[in-house]
PDB file of C-alpha atoms and ligand atoms in Angstrom:
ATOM      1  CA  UNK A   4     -10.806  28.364  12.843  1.00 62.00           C
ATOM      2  CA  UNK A   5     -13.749  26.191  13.360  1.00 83.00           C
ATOM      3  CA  UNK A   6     -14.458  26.151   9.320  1.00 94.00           C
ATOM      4  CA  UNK A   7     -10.393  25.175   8.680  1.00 96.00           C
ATOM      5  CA  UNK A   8      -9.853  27.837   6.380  1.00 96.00           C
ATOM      6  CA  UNK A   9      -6.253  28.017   6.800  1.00 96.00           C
ATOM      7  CA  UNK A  10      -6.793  24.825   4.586  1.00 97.00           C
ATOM      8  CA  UNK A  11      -9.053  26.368   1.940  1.00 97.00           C
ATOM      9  CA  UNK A  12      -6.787  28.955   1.313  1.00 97.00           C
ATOM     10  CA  UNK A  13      -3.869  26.572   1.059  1.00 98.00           C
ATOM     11  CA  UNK A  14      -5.947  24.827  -1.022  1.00 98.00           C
ATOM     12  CA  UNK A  15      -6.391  27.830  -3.690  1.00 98.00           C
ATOM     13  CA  UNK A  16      -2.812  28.450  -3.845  1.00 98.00           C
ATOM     14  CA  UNK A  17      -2.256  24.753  -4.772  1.00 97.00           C
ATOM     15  CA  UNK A  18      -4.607  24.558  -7.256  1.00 97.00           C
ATOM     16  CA  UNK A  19      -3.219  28.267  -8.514  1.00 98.00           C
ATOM     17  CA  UNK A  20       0.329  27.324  -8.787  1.00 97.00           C
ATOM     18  CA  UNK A  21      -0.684  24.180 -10.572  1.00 96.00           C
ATOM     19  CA  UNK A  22      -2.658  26.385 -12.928  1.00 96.00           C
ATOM     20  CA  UNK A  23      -0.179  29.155 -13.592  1.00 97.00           C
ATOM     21  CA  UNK A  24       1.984  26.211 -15.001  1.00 96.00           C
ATOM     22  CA  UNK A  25      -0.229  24.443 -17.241  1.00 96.00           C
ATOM     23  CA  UNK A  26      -3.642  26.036 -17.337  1.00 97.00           C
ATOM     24  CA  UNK A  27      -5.516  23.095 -18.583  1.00 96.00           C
ATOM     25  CA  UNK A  28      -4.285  20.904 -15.539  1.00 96.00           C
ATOM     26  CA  UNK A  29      -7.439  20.514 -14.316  1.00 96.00           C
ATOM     27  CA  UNK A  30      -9.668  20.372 -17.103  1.00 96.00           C
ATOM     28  CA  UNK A  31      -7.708  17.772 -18.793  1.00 94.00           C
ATOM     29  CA  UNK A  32      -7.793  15.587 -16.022  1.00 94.00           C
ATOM     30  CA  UNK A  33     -11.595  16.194 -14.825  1.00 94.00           C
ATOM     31  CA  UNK A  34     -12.144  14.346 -18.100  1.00 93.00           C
ATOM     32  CA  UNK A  35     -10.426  11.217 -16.979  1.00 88.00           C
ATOM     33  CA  UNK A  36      -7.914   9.360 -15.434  1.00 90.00           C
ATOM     34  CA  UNK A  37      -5.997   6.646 -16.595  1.00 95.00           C
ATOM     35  CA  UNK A  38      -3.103   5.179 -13.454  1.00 97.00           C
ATOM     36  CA  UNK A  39      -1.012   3.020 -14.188  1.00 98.00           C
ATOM     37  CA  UNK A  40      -0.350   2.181 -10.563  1.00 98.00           C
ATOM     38  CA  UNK A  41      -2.585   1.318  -7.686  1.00 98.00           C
ATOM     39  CA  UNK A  42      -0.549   1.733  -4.178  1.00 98.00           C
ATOM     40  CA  UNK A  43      -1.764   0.163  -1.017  1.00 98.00           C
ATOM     41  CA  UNK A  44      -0.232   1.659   1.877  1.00 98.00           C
ATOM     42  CA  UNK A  45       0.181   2.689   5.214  1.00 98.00           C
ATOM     43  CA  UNK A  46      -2.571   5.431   6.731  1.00 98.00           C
ATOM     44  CA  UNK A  47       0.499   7.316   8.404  1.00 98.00           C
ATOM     45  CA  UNK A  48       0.219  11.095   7.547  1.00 98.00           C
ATOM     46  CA  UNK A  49       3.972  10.627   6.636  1.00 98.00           C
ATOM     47  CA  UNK A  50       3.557   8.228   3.997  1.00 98.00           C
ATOM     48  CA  UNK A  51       1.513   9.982   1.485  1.00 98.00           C
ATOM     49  CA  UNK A  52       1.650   8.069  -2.069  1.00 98.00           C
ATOM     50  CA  UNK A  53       2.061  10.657  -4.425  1.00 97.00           C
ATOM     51  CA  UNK A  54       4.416  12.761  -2.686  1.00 97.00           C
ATOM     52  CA  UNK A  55       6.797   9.651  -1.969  1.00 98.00           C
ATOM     53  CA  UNK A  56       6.992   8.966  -5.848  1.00 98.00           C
ATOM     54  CA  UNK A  57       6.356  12.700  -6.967  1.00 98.00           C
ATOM     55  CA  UNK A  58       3.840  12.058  -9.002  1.00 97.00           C
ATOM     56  CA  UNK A  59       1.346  14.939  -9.574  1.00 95.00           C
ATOM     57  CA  UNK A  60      -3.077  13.963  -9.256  1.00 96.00           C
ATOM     58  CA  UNK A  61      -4.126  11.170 -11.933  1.00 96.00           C
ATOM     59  CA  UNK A  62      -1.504   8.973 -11.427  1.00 97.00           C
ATOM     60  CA  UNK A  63      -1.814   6.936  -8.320  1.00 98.00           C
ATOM     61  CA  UNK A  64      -4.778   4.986  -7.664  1.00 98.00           C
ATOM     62  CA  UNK A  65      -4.557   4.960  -3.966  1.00 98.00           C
ATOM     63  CA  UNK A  66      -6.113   2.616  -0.809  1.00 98.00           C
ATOM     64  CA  UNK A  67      -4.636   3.194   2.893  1.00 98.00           C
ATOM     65  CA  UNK A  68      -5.254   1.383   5.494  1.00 98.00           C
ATOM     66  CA  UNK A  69      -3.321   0.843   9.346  1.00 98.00           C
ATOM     67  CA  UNK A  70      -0.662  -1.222   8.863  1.00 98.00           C
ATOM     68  CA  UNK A  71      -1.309  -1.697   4.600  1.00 98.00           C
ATOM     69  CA  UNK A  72      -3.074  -4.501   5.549  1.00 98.00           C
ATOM     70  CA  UNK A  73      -4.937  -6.770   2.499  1.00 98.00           C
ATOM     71  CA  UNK A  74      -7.427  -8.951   4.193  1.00 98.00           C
ATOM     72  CA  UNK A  75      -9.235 -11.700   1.915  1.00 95.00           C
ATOM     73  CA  UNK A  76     -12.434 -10.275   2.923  1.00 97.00           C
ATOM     74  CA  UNK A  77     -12.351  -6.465   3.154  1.00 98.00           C
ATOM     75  CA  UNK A  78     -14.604  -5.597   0.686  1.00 98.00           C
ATOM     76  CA  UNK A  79     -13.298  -1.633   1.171  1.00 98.00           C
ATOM     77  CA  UNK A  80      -9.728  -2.734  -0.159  1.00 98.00           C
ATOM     78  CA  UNK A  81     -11.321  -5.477  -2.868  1.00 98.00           C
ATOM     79  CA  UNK A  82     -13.544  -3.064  -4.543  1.00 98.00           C
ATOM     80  CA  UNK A  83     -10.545  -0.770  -4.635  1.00 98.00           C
ATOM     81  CA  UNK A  84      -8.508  -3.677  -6.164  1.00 98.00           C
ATOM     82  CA  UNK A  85     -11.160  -4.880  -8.483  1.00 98.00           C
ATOM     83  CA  UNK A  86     -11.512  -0.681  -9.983  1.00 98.00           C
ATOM     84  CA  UNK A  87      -8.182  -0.480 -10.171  1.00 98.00           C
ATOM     85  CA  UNK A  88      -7.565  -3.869 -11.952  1.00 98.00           C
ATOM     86  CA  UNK A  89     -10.709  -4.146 -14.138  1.00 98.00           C
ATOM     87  CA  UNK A  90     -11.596  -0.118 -14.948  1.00 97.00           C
ATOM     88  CA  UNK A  91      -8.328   1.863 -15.205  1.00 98.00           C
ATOM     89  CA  UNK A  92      -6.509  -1.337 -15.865  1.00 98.00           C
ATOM     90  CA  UNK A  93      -2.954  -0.283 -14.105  1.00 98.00           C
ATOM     91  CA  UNK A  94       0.191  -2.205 -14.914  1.00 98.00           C
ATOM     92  CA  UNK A  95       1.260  -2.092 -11.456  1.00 98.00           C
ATOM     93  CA  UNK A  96      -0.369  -2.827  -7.576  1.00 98.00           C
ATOM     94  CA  UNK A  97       2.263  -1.593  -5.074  1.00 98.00           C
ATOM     95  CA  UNK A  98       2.049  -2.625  -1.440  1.00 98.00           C
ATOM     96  CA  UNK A  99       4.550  -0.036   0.289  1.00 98.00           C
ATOM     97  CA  UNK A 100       4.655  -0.879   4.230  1.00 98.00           C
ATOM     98  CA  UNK A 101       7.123   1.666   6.238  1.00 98.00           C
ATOM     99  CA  UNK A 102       9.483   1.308   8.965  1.00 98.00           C
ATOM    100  CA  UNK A 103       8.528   2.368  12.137  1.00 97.00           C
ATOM    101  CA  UNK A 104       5.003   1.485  11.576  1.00 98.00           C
ATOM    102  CA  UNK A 105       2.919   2.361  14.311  1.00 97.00           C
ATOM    103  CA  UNK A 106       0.301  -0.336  13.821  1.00 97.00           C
ATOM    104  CA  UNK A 107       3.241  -3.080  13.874  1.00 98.00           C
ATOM    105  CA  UNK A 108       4.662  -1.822  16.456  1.00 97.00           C
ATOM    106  CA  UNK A 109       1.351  -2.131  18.478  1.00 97.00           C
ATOM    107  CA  UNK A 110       0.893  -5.505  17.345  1.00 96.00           C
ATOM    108  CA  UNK A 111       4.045  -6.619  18.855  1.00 95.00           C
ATOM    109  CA  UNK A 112       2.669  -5.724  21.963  1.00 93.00           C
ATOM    110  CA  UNK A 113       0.488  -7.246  24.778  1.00 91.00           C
ATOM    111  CA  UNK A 114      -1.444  -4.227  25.452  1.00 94.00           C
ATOM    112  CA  UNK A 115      -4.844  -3.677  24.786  1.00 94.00           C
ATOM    113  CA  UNK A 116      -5.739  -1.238  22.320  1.00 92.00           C
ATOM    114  CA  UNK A 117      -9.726  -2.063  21.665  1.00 95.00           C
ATOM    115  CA  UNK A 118     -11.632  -2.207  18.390  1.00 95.00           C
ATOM    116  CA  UNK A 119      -8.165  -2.039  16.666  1.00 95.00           C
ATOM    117  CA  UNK A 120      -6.900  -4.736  17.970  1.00 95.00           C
ATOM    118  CA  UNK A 121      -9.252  -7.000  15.834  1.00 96.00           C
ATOM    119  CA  UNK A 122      -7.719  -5.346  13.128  1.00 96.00           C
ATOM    120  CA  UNK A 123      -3.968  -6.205  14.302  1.00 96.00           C
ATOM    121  CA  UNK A 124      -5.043  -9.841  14.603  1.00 96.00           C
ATOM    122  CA  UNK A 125      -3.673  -9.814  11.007  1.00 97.00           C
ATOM    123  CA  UNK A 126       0.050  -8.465  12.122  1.00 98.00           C
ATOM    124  CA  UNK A 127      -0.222 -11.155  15.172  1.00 97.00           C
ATOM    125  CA  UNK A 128      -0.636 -13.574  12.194  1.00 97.00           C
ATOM    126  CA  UNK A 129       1.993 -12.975  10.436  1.00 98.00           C
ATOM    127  CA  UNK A 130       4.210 -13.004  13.577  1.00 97.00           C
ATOM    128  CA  UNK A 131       3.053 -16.797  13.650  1.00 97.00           C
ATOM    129  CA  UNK A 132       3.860 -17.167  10.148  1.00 96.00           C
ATOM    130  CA  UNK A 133       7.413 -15.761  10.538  1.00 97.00           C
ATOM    131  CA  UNK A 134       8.022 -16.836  13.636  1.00 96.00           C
ATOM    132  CA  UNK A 135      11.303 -18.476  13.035  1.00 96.00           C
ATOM    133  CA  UNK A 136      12.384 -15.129  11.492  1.00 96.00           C
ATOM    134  CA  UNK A 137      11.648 -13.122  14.455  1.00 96.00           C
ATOM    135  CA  UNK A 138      12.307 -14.978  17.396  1.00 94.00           C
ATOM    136  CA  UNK A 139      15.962 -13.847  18.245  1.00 94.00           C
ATOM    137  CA  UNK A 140      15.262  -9.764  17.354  1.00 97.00           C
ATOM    138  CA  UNK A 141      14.358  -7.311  19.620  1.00 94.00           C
ATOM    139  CA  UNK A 142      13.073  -3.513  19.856  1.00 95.00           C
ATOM    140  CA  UNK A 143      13.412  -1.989  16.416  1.00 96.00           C
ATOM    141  CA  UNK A 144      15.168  -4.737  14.577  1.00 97.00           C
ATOM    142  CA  UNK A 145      12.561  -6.913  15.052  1.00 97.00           C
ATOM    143  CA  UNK A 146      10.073  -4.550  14.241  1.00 98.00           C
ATOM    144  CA  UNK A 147      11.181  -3.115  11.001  1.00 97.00           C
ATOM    145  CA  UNK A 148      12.007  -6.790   9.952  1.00 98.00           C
ATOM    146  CA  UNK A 149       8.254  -7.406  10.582  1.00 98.00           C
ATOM    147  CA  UNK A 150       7.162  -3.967   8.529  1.00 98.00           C
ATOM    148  CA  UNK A 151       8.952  -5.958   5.482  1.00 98.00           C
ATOM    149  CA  UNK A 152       7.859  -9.460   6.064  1.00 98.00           C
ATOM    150  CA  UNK A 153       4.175  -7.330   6.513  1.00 98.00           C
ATOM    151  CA  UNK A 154       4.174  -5.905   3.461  1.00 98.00           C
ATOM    152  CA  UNK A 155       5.506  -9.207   1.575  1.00 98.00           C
ATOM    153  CA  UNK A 156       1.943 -11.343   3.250  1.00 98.00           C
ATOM    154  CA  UNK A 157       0.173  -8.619   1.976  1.00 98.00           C
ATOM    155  CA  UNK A 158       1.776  -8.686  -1.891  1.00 98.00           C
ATOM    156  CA  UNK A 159       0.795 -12.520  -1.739  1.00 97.00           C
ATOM    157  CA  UNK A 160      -2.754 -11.693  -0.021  1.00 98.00           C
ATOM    158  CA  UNK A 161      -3.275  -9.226  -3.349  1.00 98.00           C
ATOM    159  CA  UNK A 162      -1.792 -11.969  -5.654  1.00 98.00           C
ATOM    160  CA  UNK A 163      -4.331 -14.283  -3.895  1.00 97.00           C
ATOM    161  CA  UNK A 164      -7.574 -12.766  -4.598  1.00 98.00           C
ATOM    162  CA  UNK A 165      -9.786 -13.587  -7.436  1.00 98.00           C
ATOM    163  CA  UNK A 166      -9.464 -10.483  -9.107  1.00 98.00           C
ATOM    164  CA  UNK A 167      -5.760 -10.712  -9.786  1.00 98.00           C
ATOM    165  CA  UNK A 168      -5.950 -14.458 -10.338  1.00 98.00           C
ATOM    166  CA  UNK A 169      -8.711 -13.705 -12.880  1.00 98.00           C
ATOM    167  CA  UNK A 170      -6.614 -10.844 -14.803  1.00 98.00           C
ATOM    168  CA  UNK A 171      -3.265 -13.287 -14.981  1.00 98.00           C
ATOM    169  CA  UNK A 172      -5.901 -16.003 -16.363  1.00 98.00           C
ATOM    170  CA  UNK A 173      -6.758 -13.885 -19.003  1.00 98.00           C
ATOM    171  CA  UNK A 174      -3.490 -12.620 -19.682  1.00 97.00           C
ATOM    172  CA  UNK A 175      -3.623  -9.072 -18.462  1.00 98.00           C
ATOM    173  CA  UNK A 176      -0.384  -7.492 -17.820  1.00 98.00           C
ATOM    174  CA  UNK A 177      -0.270  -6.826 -14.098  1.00 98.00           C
ATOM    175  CA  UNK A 178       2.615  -7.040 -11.927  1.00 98.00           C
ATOM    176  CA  UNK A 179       2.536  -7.072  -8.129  1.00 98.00           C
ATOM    177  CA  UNK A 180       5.319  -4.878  -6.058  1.00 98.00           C
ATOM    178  CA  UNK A 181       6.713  -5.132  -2.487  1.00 98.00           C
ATOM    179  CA  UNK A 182       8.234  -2.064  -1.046  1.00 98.00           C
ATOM    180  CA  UNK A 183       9.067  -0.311   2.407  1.00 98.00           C
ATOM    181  CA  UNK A 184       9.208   3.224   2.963  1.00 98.00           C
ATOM    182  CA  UNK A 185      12.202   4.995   5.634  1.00 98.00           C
ATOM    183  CA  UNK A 186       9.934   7.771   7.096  1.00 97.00           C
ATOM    184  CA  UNK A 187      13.750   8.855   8.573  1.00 97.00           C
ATOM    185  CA  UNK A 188      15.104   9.682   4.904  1.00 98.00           C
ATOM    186  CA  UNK A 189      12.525   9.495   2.546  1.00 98.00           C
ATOM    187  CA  UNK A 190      13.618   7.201   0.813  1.00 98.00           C
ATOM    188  CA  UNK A 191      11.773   3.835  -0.753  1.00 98.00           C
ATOM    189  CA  UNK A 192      13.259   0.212  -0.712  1.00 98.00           C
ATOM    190  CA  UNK A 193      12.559  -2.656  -3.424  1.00 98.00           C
ATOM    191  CA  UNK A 194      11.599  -5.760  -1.337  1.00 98.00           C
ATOM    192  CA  UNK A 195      12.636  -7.733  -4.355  1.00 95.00           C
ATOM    193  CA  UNK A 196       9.195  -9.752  -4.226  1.00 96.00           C
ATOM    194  CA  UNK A 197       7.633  -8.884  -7.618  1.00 96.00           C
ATOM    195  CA  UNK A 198       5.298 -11.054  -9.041  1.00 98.00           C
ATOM    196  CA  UNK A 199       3.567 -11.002 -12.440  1.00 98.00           C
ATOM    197  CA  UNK A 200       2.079 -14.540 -12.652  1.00 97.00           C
ATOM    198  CA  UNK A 201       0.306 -16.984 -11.217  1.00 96.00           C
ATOM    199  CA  UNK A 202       3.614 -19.648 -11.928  1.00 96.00           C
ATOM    200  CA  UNK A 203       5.672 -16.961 -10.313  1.00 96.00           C
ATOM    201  CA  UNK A 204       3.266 -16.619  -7.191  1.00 96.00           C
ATOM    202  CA  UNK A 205       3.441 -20.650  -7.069  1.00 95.00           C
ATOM    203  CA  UNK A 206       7.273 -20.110  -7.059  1.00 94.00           C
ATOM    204  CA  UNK A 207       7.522 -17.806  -3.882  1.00 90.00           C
ATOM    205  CA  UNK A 208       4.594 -19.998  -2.265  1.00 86.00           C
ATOM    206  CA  UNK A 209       7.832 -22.827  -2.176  1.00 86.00           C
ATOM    207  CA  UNK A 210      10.115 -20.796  -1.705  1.00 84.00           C
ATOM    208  CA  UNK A 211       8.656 -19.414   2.037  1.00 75.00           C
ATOM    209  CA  UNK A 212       7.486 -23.240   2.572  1.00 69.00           C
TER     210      UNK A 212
HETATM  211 CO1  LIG B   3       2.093   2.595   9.538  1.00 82.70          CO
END
């Protein structure tokens, strides 16, 4: 058990059943690969990106992080962006929060929680932001509210950065997306914040003023 090859031979039949259905699966795609969509989601083992949209290896560009969270300054999640964006130039950049999100939920809280609570701070912001939103919830209401008003910061913290602004500048077609996830039925809702310019970013910064 220590070498986890329960996984290696789960691994063999995957790549075997892919195989017996096309055989050039793999070979084709070792070449390259060509997304249309980069997703930035939650690191929950029951959110997986490809699996939620059923779409096979190739075509997902994908970045997790706890709590889908786009900070102005984490290089990890820029350099993912900037790939994404400026190499495999995908249409789309999905931010896809879920309910029930265990890093929310734990920055709702007073508790300590140590190194990641630096990493909450961002949730705790967002709170403040949406304050007037949130104040008269409790228990899950509150907190699923927050997953979507979390994942709609983060669709204007990906609008935000220079990459994007720099791709609607020079006319690149690239729209941003802002979903949720129901880890209690699979299935995905549309946040209805989609933005594919810098006009219509200007538009929503009103609107939430
Ligand atoms: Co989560």
């Amino acid at each position: 058990m220590k070498k986890l090859k329960h996984l290696f031979d789960r691994n063999l039949s995957w790549a075997s059943n892919i195989k017996e259905k096309n055989p050039e699966f793999f070979s084709q795609l070792s070449e390259q690969q060509a997304p249309e969509y980069l997703w930035i989601g939650c690191s929950d083992s029951r959110v997986p990106a490809n699996q939620i949209v059923n779409l096979p290896p190739g075509e997902v560009f994908v970045h997790r992080n706890i709590a889908n969270v786009v900070v102005h300054t984490d290089l990890n999640c820029l350099s993912v962006i900037q790939y994404a964006v400026e190499i495999l130039k995908v249409k789309h950049i999905v931010v896809c929060g879920h309910y029930g999100c265990g890093g929310i939920r734990a920055s709702m809280e007073d508790t300590e929680h140590g190194l990641i609570d630096n990493w909450l701070r961002h949730i705790k912001d967002v709170i403040r932001f949406n304050a007037d939103k949130l104040h008269n919830l409790e228990g899950d209401e509150k907190l699923n509210l927050l997953c979507e008003l979390n994942a709609m910061e983060q669709v204007m913290n990906v609008c935000n950065t220079t990459i994007v602004q720099n791709a609607w500048k020079n006319s690149v077609d690239l729209t941003v997306h802002g979903w949720v996830y129901s880890i209690e039925d699979g299935i995905l809702k549309d946040l209805d914040i989609c933005i594919s310019s810098k006009q219509q970013l200007d538009e929503k910064k009103l609107e939430s003023q």
